[in-house]
mmCIF file of C-alpha atoms in Angstrom:
data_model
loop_
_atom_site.group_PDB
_atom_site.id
_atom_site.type_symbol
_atom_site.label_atom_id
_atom_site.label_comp_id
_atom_site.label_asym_id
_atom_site.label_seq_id
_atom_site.Cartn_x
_atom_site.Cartn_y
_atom_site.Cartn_z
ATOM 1 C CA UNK A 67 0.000 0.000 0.000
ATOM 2 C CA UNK A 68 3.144 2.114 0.571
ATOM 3 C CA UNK A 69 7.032 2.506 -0.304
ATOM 4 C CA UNK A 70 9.094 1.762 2.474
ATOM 5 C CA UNK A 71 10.016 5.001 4.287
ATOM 6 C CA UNK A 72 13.719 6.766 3.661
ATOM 7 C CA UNK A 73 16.638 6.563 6.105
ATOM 8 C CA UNK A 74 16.981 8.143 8.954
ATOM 9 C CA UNK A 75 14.409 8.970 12.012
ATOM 10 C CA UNK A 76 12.541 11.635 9.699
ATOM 11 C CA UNK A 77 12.646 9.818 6.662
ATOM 12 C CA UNK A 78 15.803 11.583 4.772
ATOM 13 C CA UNK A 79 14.873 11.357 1.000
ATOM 14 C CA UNK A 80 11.457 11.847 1.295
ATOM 15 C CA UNK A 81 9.415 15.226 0.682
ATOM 16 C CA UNK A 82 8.571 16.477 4.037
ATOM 17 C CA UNK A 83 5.283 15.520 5.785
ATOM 18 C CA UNK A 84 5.654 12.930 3.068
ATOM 19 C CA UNK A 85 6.270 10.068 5.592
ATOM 20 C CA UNK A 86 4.556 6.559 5.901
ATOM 21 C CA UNK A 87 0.976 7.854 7.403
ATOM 22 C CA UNK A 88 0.930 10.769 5.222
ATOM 23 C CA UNK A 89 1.708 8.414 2.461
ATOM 24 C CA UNK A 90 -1.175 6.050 3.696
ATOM 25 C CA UNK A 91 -3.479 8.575 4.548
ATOM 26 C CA UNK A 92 -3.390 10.021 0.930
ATOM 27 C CA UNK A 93 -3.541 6.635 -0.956
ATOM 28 C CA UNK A 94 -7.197 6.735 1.763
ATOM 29 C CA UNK A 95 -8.063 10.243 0.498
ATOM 30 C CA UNK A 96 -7.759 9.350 -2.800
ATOM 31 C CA UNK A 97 -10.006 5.956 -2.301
ATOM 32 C CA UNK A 98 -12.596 8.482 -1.074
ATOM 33 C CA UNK A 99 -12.542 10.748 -3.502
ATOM 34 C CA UNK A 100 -12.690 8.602 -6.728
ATOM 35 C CA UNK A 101 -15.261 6.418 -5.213
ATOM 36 C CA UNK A 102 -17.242 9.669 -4.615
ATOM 37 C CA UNK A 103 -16.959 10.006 -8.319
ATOM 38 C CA UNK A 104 -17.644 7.177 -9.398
ATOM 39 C CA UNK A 105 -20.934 7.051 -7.540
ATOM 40 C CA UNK A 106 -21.620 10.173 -9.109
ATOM 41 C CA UNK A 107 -20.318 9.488 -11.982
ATOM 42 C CA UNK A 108 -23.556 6.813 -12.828
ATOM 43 C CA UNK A 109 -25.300 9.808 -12.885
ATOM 44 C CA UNK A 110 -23.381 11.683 -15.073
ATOM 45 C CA UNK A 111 -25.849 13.651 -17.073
ATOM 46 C CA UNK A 112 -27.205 15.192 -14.306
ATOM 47 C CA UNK A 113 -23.898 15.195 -11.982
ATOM 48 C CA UNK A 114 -21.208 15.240 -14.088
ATOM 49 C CA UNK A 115 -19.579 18.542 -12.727
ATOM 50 C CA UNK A 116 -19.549 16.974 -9.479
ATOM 51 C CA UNK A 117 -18.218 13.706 -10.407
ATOM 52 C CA UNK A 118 -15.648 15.178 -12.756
ATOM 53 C CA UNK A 119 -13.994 17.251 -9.773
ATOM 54 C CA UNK A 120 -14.249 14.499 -7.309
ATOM 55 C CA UNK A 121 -12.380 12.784 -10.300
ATOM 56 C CA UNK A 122 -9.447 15.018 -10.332
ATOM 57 C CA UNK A 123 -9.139 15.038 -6.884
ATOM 58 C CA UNK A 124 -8.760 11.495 -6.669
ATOM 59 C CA UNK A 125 -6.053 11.952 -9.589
ATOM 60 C CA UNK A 126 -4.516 14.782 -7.807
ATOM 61 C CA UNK A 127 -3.486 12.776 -4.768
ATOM 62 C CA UNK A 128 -2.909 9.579 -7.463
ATOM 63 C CA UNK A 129 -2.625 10.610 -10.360
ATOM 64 C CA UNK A 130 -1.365 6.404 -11.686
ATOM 65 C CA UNK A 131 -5.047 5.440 -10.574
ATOM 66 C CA UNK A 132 -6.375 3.527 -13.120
ATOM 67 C CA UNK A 133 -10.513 3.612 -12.431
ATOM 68 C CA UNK A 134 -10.644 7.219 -11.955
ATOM 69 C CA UNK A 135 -9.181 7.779 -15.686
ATOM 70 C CA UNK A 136 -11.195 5.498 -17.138
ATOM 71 C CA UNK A 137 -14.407 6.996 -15.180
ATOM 72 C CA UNK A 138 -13.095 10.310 -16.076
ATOM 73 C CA UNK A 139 -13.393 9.347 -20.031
ATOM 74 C CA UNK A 140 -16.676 7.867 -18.853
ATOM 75 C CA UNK A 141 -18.578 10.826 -17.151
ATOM 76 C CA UNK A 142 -17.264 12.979 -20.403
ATOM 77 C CA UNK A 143 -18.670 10.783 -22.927
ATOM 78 C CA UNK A 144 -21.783 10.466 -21.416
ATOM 79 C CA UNK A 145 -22.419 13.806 -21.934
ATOM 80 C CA UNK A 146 -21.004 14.073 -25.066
ATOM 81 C CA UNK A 147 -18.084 16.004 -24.745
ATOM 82 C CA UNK A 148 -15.893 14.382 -26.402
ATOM 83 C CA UNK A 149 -13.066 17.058 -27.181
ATOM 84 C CA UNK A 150 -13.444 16.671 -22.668
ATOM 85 C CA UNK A 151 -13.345 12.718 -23.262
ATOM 86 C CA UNK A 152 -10.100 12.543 -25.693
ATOM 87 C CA UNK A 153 -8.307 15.006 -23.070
ATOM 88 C CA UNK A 154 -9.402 12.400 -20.308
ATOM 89 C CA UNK A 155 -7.671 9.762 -22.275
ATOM 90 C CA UNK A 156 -4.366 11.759 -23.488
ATOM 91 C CA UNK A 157 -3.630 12.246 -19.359
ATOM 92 C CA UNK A 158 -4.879 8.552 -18.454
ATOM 93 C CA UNK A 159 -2.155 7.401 -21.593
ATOM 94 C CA UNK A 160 1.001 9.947 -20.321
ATOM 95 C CA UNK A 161 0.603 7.807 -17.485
ATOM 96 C CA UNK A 162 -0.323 4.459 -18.399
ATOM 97 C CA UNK A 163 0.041 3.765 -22.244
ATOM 98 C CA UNK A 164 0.199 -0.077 -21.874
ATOM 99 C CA UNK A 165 -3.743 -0.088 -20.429
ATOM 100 C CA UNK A 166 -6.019 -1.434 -23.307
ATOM 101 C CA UNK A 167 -9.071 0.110 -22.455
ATOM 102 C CA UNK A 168 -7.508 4.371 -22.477
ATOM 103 C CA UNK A 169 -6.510 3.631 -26.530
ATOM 104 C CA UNK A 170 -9.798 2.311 -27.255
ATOM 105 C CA UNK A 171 -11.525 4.763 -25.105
ATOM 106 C CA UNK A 172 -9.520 7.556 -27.141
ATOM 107 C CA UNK A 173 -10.324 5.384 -30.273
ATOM 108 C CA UNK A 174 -13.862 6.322 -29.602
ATOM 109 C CA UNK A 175 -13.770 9.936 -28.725
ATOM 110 C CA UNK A 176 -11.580 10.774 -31.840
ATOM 111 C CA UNK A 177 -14.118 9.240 -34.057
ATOM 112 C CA UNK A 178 -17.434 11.004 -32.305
ATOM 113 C CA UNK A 179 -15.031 13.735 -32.987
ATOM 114 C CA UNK A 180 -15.181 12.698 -36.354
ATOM 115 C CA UNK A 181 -18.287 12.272 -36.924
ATOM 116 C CA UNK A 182 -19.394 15.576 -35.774
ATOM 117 C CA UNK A 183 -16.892 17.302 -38.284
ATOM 118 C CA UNK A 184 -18.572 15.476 -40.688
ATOM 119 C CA UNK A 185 -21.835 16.493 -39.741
ATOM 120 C CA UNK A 186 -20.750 19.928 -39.877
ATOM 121 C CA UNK A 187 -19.430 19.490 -43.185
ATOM 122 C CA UNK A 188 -15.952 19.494 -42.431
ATOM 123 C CA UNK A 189 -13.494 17.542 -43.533
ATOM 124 C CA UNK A 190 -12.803 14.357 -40.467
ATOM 125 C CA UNK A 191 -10.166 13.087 -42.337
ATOM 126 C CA UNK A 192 -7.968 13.769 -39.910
ATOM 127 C CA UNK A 193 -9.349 12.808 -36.682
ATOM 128 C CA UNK A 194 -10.986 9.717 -38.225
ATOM 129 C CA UNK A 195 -7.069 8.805 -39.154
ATOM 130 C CA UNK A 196 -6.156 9.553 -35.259
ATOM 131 C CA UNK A 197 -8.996 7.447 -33.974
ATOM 132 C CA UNK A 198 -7.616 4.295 -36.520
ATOM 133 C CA UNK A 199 -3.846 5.527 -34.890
ATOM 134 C CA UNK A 200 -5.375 4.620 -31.353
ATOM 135 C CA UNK A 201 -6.695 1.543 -32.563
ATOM 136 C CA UNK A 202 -3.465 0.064 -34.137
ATOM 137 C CA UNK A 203 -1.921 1.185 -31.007
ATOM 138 C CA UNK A 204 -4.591 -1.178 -29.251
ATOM 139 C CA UNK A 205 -4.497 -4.040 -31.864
ATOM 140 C CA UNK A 206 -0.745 -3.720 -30.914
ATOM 141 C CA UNK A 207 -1.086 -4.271 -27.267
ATOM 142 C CA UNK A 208 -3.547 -7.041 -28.198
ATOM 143 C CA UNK A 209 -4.317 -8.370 -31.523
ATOM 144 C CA UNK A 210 -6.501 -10.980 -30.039
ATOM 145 C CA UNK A 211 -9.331 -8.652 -28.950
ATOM 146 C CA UNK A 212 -12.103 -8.847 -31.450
ATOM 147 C CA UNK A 213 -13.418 -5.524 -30.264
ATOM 148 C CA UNK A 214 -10.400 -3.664 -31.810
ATOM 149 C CA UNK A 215 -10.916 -5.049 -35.051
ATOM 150 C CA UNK A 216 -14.645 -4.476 -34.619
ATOM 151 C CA UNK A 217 -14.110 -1.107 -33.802
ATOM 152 C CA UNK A 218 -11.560 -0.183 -36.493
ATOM 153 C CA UNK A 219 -13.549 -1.688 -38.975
ATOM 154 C CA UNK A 220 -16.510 0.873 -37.854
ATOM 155 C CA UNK A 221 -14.048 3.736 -38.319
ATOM 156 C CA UNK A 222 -12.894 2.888 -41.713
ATOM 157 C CA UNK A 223 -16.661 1.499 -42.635
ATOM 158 C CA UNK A 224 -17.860 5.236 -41.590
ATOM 159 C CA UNK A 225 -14.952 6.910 -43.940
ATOM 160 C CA UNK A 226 -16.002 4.881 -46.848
ATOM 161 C CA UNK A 227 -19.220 5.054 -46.214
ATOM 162 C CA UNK A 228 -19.539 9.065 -46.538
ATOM 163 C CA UNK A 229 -17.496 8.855 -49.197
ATOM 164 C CA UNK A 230 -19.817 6.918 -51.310
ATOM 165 C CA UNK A 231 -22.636 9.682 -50.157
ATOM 166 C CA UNK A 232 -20.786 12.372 -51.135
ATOM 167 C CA UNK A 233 -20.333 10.644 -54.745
ATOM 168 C CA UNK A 234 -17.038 9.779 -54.410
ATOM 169 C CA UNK A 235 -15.142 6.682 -54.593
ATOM 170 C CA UNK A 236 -14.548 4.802 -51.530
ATOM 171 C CA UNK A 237 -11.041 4.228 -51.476
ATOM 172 C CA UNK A 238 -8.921 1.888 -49.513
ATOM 173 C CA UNK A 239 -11.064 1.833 -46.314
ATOM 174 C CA UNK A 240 -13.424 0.039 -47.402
ATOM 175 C CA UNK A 241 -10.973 -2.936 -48.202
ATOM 176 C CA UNK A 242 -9.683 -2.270 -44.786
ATOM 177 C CA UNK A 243 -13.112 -2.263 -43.289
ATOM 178 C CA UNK A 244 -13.572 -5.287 -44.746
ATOM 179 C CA UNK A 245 -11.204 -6.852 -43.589
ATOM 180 C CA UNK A 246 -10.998 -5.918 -40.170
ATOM 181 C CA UNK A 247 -14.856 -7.133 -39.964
ATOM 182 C CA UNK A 248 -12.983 -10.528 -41.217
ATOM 183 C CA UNK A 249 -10.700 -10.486 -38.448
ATOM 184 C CA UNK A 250 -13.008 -9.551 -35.724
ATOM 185 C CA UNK A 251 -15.349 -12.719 -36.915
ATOM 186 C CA UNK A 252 -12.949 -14.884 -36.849
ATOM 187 C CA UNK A 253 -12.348 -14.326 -33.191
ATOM 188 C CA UNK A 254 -15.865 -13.912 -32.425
ATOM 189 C CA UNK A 255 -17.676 -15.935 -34.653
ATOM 190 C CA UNK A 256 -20.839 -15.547 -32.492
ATOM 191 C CA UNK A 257 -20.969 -11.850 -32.992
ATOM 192 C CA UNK A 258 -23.892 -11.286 -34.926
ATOM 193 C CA UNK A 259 -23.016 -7.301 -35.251
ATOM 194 C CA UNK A 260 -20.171 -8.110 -36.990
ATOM 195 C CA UNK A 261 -21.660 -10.294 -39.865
ATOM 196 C CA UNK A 262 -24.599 -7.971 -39.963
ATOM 197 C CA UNK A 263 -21.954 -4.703 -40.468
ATOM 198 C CA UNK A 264 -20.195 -6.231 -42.803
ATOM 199 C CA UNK A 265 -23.034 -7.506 -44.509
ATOM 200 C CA UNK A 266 -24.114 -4.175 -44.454
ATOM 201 C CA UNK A 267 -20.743 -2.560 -45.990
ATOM 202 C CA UNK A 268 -20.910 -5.237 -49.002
ATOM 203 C CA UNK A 269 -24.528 -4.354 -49.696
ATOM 204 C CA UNK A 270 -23.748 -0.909 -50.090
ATOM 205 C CA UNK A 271 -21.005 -1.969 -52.355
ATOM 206 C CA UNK A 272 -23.072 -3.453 -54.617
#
């Protein structure tokens, strides 16, 4: 629960008032506080202010704590503020960039990102690309998670997929969307949202 303390009767190496109980009575501080946010935080449309501070307190005192940057990303999305929800992510991955579930949480809020450039008539290009970046990063960590094909696929499914609306050929995404929905049934061949996306995709093709 805590490093040993330093040498010495006050703890030499150690910032001062930094000492075992101090140490100990943060790590219990910070328990409280992201707790207190998490609560909260399952009402986030309504409390998300509240949870979000209790949030960064917890991070303040702990700022390697894993549930409060994930619930962070959480309370953010939920109220769709997803500029919020990336920036939740980019902190959560300076800390921590070999947790799973920050790149495909950033995954996701780069490509709401997208999508509302898009509906805004601007150009997503680029933040669809990011949101594919995040996912690679994932598929690197683990290329056995069906998700992260799943959700790659979606990404490059939605690029081709305005493409073709806007009259315009679809270009290499939807090969790649294709076949990342491959992938993703082959290691979840019970997934019926796969088949029925990429069902989907080659109906659209035709």
């Amino acid at each position: 629960l805590c490093s040993p303390p330093g040498r010495g009767a006050s703890g030499a190496g150690s910032p001062a008032g930094d000492g075992p109980a101090a140490r100990v009575r943060r790590i219990g501080e910070a328990d409280l506080a992201c707790v207190e946010g998490m609560l909260l935080g399952m009402h986030a449309r309504e409390k998300g202010a509240e949870a979000a501070a209790r949030l960064d307190a917890a991070l303040a005192l702990d700022p390697d704590r894993e549930e409060a940057h994930a619930w962070t990303y959480y309370v953010y999305a939920e109220q769709g503020k997803w500029s919020e929800a990336e920036a939740a992510c980019t902190r959560a991955l300076e800390r921590d960039r070999g947790y799973l579930p920050h790149w495909i949480n950033r995954s996701e809020a780069r490509s709401r990102l997208a999508s509302v450039e898009a509906s805004k008539r601007r150009d997503p290009t680029a933040l669809a690309a990011a949101a594919i970046a995040a996912l690679d990063d994932a598929l690197t960590l683990d290329p056995g998670a069906a998700d992260s094909w799943l959700r790659r696929a979606l990404v490059h499914h939605n690029r081709a997929r305005d493409r073709m609306a806007a009259g315009e050929p679809p270009g290499a995404d939807l090969d790649a969307a294709l076949a990342d929905y491959a992938r993703a049934g082959e290691l979840d061949p019970g997934s019926a949202e796969i088949w029925m996306r990429r069902g989907g995709l080659l109906a659209s093709r035709a």
